Short mmCIF file of C-alpha atoms in Angstrom, two decimals:
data_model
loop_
_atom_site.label_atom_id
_atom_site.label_comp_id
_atom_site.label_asym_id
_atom_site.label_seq_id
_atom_site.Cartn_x
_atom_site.Cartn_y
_atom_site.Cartn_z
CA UNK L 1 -26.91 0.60 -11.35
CA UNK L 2 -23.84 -0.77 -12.89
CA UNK L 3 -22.84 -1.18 -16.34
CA UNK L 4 -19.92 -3.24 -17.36
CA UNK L 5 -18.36 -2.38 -21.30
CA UNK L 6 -14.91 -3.42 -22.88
CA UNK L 7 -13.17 0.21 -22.91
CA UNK L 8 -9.66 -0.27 -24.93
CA UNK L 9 -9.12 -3.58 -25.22
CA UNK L 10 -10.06 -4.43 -20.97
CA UNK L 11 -13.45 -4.96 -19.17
CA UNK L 12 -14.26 -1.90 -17.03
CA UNK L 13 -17.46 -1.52 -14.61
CA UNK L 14 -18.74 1.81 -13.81
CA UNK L 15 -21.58 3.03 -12.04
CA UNK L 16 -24.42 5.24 -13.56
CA UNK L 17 -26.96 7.02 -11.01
CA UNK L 18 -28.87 8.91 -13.93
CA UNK L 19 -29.49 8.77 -17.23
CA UNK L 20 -26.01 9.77 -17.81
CA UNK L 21 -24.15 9.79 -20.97
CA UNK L 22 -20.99 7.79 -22.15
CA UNK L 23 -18.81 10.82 -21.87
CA UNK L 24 -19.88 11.67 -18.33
CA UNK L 25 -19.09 8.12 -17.13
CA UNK L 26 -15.66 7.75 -19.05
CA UNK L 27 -14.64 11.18 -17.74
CA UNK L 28 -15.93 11.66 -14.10
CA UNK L 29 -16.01 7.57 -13.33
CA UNK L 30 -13.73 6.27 -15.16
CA UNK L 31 -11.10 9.29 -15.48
CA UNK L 32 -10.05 9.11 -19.07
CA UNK L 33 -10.35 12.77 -19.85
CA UNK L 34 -9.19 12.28 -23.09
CA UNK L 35 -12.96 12.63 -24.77
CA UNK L 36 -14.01 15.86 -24.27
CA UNK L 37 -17.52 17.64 -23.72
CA UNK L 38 -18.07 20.67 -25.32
CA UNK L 39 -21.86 20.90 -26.94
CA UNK L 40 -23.82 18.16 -25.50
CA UNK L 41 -25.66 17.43 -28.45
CA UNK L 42 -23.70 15.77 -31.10
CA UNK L 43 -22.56 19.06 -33.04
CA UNK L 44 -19.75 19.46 -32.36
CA UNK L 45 -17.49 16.17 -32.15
CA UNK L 46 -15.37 17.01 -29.54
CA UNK L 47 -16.27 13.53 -27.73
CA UNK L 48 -16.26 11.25 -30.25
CA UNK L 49 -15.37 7.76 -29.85
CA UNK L 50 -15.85 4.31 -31.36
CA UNK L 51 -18.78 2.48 -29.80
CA UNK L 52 -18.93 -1.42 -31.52
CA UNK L 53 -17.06 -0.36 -34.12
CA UNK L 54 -18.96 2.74 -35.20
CA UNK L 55 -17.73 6.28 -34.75
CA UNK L 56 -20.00 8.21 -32.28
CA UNK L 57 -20.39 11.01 -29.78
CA UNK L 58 -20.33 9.55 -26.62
CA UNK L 59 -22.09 12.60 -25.62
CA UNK L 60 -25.25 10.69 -26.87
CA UNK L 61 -24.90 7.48 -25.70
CA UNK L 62 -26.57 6.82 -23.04
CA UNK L 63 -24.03 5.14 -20.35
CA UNK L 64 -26.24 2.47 -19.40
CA UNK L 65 -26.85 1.65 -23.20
CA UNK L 66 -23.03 0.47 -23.43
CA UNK L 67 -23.28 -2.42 -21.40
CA UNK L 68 -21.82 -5.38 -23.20
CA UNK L 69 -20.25 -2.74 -25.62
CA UNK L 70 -17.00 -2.49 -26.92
CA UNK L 71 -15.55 0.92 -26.34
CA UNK L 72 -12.16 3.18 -27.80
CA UNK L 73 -11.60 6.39 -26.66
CA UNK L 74 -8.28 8.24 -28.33
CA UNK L 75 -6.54 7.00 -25.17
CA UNK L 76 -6.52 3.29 -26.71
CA UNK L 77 -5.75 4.19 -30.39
CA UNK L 78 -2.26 4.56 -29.30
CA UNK L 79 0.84 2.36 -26.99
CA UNK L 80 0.97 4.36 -23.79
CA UNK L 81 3.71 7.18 -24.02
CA UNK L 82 3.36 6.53 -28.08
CA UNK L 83 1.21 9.08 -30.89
CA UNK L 84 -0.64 6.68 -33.53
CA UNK L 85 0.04 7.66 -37.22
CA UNK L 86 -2.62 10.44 -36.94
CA UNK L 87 -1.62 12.21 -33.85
CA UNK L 88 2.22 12.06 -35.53
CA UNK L 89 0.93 13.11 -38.67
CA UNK L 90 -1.17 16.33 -36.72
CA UNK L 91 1.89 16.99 -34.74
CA UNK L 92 4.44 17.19 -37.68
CA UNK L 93 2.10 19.71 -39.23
CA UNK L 94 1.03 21.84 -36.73
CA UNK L 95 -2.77 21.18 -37.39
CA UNK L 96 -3.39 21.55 -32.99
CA UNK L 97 -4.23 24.77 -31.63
CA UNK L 98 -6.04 25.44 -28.22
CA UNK L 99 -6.10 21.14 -28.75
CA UNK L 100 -9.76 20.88 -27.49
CA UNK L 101 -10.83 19.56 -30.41
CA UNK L 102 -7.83 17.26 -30.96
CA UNK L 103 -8.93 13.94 -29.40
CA UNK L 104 -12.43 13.83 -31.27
CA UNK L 105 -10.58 14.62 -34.42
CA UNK L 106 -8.02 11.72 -33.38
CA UNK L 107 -10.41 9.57 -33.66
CA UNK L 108 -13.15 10.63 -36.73
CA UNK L 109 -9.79 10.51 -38.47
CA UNK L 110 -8.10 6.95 -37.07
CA UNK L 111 -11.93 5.34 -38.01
CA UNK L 112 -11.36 7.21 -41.74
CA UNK L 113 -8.05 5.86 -42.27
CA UNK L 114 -9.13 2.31 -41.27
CA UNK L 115 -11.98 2.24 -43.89
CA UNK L 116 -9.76 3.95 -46.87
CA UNK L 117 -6.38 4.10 -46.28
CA UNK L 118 -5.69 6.77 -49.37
CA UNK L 119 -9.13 9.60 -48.94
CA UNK L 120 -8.91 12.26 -51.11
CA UNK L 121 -9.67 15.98 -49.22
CA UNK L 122 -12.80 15.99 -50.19
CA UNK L 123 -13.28 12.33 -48.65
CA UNK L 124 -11.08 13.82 -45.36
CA UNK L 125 -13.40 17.08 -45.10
CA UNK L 126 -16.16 14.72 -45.00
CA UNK L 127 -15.02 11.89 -42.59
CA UNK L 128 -14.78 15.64 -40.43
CA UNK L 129 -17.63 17.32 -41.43
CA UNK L 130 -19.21 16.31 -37.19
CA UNK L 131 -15.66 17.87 -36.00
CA UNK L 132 -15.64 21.69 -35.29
CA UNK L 133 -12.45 23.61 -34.37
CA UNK L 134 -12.78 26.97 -33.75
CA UNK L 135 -8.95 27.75 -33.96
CA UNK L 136 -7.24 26.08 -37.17
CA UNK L 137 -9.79 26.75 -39.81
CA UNK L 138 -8.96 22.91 -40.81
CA UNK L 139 -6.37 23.97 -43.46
CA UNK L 140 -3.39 22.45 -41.13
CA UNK L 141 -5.63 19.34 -39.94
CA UNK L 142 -6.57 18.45 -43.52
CA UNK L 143 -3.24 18.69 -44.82
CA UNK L 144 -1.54 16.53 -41.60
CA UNK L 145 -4.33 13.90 -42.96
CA UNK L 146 -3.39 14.33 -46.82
CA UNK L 147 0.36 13.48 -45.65
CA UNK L 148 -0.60 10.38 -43.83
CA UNK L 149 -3.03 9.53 -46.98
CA UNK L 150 0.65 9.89 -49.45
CA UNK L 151 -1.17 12.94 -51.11
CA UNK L 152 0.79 15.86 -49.65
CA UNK L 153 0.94 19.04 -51.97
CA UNK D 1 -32.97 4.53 -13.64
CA UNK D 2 -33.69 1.20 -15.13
CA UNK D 3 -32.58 0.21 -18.60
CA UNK D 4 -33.93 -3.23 -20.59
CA UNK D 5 -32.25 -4.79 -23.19
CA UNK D 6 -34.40 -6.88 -25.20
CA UNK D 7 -34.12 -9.67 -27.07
CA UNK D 8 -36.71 -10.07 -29.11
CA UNK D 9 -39.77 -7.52 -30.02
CA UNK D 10 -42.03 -8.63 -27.90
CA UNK D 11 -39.53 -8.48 -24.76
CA UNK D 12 -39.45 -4.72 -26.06
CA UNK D 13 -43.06 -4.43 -26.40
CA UNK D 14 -43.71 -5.37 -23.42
CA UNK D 15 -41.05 -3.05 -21.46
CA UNK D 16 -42.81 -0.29 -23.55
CA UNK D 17 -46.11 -1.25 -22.15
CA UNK D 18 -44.26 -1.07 -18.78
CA UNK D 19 -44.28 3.06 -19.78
CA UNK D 20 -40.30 2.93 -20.55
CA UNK D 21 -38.97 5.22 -23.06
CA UNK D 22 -37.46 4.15 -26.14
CA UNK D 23 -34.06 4.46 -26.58
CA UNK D 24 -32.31 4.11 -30.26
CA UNK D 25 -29.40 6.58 -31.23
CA UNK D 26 -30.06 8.47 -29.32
CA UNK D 27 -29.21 11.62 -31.19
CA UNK D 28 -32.04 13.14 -30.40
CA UNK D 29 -33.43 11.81 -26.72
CA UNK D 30 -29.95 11.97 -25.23
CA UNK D 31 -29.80 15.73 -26.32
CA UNK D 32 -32.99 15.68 -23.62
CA UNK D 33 -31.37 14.14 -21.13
CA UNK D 34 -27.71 16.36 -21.23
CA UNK D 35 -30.19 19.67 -21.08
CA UNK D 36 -32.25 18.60 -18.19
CA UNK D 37 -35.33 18.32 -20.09
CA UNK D 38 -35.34 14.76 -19.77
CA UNK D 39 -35.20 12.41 -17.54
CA UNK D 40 -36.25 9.10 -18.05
CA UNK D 41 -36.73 6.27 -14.94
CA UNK D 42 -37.22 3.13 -17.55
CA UNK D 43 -35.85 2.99 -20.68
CA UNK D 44 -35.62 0.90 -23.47
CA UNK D 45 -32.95 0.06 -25.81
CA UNK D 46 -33.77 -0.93 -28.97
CA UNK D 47 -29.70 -0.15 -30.37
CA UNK D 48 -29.21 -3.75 -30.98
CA UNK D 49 -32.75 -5.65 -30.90
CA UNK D 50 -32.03 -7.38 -34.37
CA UNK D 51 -35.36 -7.53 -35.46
CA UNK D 52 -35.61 -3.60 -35.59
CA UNK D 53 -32.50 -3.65 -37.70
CA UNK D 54 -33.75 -5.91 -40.69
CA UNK D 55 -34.01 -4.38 -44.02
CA UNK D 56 -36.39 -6.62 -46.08
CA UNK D 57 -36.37 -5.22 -49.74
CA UNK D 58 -39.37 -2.27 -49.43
CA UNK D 59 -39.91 -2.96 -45.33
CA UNK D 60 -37.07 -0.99 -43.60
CA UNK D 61 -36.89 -1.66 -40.15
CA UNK D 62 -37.25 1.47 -37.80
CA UNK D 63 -33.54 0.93 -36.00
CA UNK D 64 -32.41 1.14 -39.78
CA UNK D 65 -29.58 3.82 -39.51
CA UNK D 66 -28.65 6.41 -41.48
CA UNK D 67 -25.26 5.49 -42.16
CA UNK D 68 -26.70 2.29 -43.89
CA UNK D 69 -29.89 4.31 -45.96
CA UNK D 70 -26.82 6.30 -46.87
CA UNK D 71 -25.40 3.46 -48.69
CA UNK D 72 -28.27 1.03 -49.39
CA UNK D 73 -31.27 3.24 -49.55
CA UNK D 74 -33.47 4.36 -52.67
CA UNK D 75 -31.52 7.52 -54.88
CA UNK D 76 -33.69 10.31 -53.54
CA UNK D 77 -33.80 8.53 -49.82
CA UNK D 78 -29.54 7.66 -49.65
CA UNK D 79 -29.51 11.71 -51.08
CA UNK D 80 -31.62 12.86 -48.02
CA UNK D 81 -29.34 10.31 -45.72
CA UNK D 82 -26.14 11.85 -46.67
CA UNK D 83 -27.54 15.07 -45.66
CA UNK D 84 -28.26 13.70 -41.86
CA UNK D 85 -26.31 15.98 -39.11
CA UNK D 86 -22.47 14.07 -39.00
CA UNK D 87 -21.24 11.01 -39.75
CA UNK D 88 -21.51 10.24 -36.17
CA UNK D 89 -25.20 11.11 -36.20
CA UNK D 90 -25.56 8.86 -39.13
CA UNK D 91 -24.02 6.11 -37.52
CA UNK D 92 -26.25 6.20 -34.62
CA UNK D 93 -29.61 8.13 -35.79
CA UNK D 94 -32.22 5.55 -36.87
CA UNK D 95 -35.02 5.88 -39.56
CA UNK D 96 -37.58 5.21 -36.34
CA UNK D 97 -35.98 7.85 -34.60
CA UNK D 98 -36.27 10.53 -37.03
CA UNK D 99 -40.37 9.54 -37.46
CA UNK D 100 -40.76 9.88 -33.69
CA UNK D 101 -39.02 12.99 -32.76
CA UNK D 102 -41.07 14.39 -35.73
CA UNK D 103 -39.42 17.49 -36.28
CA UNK D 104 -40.84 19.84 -39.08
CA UNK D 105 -36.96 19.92 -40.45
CA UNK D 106 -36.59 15.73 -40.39
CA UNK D 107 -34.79 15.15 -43.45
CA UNK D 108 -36.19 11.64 -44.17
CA UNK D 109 -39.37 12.56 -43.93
CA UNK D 110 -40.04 14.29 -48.12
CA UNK D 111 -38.42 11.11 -49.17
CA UNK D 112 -41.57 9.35 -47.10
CA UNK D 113 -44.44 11.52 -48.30
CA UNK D 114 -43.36 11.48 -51.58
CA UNK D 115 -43.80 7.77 -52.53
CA UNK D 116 -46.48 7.73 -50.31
CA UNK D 117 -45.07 5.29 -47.78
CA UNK D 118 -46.64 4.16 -44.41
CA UNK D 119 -45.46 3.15 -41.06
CA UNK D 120 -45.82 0.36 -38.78
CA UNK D 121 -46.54 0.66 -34.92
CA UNK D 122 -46.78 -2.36 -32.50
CA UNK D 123 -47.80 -2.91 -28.95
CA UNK D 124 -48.08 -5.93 -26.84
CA UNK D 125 -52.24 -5.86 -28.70
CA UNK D 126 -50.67 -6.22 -32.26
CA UNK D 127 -49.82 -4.01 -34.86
CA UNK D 128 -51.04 -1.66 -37.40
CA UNK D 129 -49.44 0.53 -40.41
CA UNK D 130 -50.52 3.99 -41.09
CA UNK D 131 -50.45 6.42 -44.19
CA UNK D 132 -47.69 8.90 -43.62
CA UNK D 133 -50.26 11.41 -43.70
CA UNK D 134 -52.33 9.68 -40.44
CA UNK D 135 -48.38 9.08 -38.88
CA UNK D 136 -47.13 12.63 -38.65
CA UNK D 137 -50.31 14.73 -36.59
CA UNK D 138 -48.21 18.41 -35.59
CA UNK D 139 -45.06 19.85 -34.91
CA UNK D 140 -43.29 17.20 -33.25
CA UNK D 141 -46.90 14.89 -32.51
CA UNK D 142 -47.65 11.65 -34.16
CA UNK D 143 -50.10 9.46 -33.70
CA UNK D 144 -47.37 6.78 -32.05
CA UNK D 145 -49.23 6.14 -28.76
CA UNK D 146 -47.20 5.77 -25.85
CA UNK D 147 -47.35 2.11 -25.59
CA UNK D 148 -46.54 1.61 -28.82
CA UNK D 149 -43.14 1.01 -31.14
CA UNK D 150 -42.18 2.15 -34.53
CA UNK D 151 -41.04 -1.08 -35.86
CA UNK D 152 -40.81 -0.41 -39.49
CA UNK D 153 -41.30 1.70 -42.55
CA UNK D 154 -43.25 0.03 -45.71
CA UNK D 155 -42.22 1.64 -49.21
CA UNK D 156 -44.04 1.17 -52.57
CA UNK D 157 -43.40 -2.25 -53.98
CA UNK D 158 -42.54 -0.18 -57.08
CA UNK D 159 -40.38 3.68 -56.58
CA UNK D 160 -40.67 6.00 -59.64
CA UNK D 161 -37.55 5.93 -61.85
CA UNK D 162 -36.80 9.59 -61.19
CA UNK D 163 -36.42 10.99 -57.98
CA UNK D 164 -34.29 13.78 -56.19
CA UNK D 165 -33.46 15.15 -53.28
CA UNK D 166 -31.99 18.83 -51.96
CA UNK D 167 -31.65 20.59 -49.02
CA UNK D 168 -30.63 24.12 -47.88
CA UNK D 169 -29.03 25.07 -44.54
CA UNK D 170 -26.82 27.61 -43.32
CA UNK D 171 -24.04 25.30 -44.08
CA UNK D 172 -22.83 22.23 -45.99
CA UNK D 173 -22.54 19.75 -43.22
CA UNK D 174 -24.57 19.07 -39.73
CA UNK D 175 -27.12 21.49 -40.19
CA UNK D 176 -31.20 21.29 -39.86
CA UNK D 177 -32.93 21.93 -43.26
CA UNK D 178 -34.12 25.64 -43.47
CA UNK D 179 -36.05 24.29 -46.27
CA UNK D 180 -35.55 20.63 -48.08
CA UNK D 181 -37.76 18.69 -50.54
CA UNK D 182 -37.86 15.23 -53.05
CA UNK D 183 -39.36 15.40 -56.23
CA UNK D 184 -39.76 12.12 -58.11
CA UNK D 185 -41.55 11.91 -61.62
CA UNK D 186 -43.14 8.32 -63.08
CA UNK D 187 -42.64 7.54 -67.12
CA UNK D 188 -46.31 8.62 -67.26
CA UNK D 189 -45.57 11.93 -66.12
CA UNK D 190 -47.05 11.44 -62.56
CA UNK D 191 -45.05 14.17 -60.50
CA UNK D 192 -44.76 14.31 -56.66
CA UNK D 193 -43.22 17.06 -54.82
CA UNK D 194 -42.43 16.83 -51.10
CA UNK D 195 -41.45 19.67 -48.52
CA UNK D 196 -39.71 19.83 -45.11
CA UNK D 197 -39.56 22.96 -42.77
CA UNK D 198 -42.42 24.80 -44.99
CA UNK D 199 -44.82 23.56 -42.15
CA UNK D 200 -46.07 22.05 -39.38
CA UNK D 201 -44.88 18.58 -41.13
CA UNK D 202 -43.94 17.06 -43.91
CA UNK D 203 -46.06 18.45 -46.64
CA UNK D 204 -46.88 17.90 -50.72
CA UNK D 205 -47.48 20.43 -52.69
CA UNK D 206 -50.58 18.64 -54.47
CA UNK D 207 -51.73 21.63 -57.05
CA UNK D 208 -48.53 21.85 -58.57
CA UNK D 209 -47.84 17.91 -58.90
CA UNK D 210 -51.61 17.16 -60.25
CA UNK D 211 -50.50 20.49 -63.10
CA UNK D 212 -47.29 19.25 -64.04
CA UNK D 213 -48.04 15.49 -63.71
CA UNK D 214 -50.22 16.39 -66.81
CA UNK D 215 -47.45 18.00 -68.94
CA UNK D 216 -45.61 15.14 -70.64
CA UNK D 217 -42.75 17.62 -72.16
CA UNK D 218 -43.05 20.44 -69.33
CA UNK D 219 -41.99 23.66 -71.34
CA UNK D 220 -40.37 26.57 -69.98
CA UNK D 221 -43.91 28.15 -68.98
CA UNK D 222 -44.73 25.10 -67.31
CA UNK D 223 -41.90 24.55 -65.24
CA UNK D 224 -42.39 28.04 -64.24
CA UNK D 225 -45.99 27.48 -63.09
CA UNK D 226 -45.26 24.53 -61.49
CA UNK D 227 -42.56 26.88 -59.38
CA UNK D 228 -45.29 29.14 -58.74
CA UNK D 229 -47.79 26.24 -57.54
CA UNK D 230 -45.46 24.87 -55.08
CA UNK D 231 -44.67 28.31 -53.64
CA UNK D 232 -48.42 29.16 -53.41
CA UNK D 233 -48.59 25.21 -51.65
CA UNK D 234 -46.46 25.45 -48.67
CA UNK D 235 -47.03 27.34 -45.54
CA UNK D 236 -43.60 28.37 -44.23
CA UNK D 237 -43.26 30.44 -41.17
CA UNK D 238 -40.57 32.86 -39.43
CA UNK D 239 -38.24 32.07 -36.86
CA UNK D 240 -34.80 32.07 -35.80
CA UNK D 241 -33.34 30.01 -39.08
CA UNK D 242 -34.99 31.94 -41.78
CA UNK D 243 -38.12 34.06 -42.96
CA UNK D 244 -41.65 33.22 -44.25
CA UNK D 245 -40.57 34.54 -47.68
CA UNK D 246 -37.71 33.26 -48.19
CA UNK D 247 -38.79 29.67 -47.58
CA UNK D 248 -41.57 29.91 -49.81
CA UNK D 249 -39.03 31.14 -52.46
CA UNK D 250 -36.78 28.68 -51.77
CA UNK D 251 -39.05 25.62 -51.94
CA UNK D 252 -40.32 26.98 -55.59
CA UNK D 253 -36.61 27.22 -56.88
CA UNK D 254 -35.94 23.23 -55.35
CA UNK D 255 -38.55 21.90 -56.52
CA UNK D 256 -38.61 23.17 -60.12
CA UNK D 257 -34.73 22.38 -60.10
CA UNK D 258 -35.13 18.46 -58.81
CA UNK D 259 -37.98 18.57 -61.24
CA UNK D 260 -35.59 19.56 -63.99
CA UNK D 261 -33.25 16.46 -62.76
CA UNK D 262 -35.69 14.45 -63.06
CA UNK D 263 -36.41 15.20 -66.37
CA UNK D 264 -32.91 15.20 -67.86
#
């Protein structure tokens, strides 16, 4: 079957054989490897993306459920060649490691930012709290996102 | 695979009596279906079949999410919400969903037993609402039959004034309940004290509330005997996430804490 979704801002059909999920389809069908697959079961964030508005893991959204949808991946928060306040703001402060978690971060934090421009850390730890890194310990990421808020230390 | 998107309930009701699988968030089937374990050749969607979504003061619809219990639900029922794996689970995880998968550790579900709420299951034959108590039937087994939806959750016209809600994992954030529980306590002193992951499912601890529902002014001694009760009143086991013990210990100290809460 087919399934036809609005993925950053431009109508896109891909085809789904199986009960495939979001991620697979963006990655494998569509080739934006930008949302990446680490768990495969929502824990750990590394695929997030905004599906009708709503921050999810695409991990577990089933591909054929996002017919009709409109879909942003961390490719489309930003002008091509361009970083979007929050990938600046991550980049000036060092807060990316290995980087696998990056993109999912990216994004949890772009959808914070749009719903409370000034968070508090507490508010930032918790717009993260379904993004694991492994590397950073979060100290460098929170901070980057404290800057951007106008609350650096 | 086939997948229906319905319009209206009964377009849903009628792909379910087709045998296709629901589909909400999908949190928890599409964890099935990346692990092999699953894989469905009809499904359902129910994601954005309005009438699944519609919150009618004490009726929550099943496709409710978490995200919005977080903000609009009951105090002890937004407490458990917040508490619901990430906010990306708690965008997409529904209410309906967490009934149906069932788990032991489902947060939502103390909240549920507590005020004694019942749910309501339709087919294409019509529908019917259950006690809580005749819903959840075993570790991960309900008495949803498979042609069936969950459509909707019915609370109390009237919630007791106090209620609380607590949880302990491993960690702060995205983590299944090792053991959680809601106490909520009425101005007449009527107490109820509900447990998840000290059993098969949900679970109240009914000795304790019936002695400490007759204690208007709980003293010391009685708070402690109410602890006592509930630990006697669950029936943890062992595995992987924690011991017997230590669940039943844990599940006395919440509950006599929320029942403190309540009582401030």
């Amino acid at each position: 079957m087919m399934v036809s979704f609005t993925l950053n801002g431009s109508a896109v059909t891909a085809r789904v054989r199986h009960p495939l999920s979001l991620l697979d389809i963006l990655r494998d069908e569509i080739g934006l490897r930008g949302s990446k697959g680490a768990c495969h079961q929502g824990e750990c964030g590394s695929c997030s993306v905004m599906l009708d508005g709503e921050l999810v893991c695409s991990c577990l959204v089933m591909a054929a459920d996002a017919e009709g949808s409109e879909v942003v991946t961390v490719e489309g928060l930003s002008p091509a060649g361009d970083l979007s306040p929050v990938q600046e703001a991550m980049h000036r402060a060092g807060a990316v490691q290995c980087g696998f978690c990056t993109p999912g971060i990216v994004v949890a934090a772009a959808e914070l930012f749009e719903e409370n421009p000034r968070p508090t850390v507490a508010e930032i730890r918790d717009a993260l709290a379904g993004n694991i890194c492994r590397c950073t310990g979060y100290n460098a990421i929170v901070r980057a996102l404290e800057s951007l808020a106008g609350r650096s230390r | 695979m086939e997948i229906h998107h319905p319009r209206t309930l009964d377009d849903a009701l009628q792909a379910r009596a087709a045998g296709a699988t629901p589909l909400a968030g999908g949190t928890d089937l599409m964890v099935e279906v990346n692990f092999g374990h699953s894989r469905p050749e009809l499904v359902v969607a129910l994601r954005r079949l309005q009438e699944l979504a519609e919150w009618d003061g004490h009726r929550i619809g099943s496709a409710v999410t978490w995200r919005r219990i977080e903000r609009e639900g009951p105090k002890a029922l937004a407490e458990a919400a917040r508490t619901v794996g990430s906010p990306q689970i708690r965008n997409a995880g529904t209410i309906g969903g967490n009934l149906a998968t069932a788990s032991p550790a489902g947060d939502g579900h103390p909240f549920l037993a507590a005020v004694d709420a019942s749910i309501e299951m339709a087919s294409v034959g019509g529908s019917r609402t259950v006690p809580w108590e005749d819903f959840f039937t075993g570790v991960k087994e309900t008495s949803l039959r498979d042609d069936e939806l969950i459509t909707a959750v019915h609370l109390p016209e009237r919630l007791p004034p106090r209620q609380a809600f607590a949880k302990i994992g491993v960690r702060n954030a995205m983590v299944i309940a090792t053991v959680c529980c809601v106490v909520t306590r009425d101005e007449d002193g009527t107490t109820r004290a509900a447990f998840g992951s000290v059993g098969p499912t949900v679970l109240r601890a009914r000795a304790a509330e019936e002695m400490i529902s007759a204690e208007p002014r709980p003293s010391p001694a009685a708070l402690e005997r109410f602890q006592r009760l509930v630990e006697e009143g669950v029936s943890p086991i062992t595995d992987h996430r924690s011991t017997e013990r230590y669940r039943r210990h844990a599940a006395g100290v919440l509950a006599r804490r929320l029942l403190e809460r309540c009582l401030r």
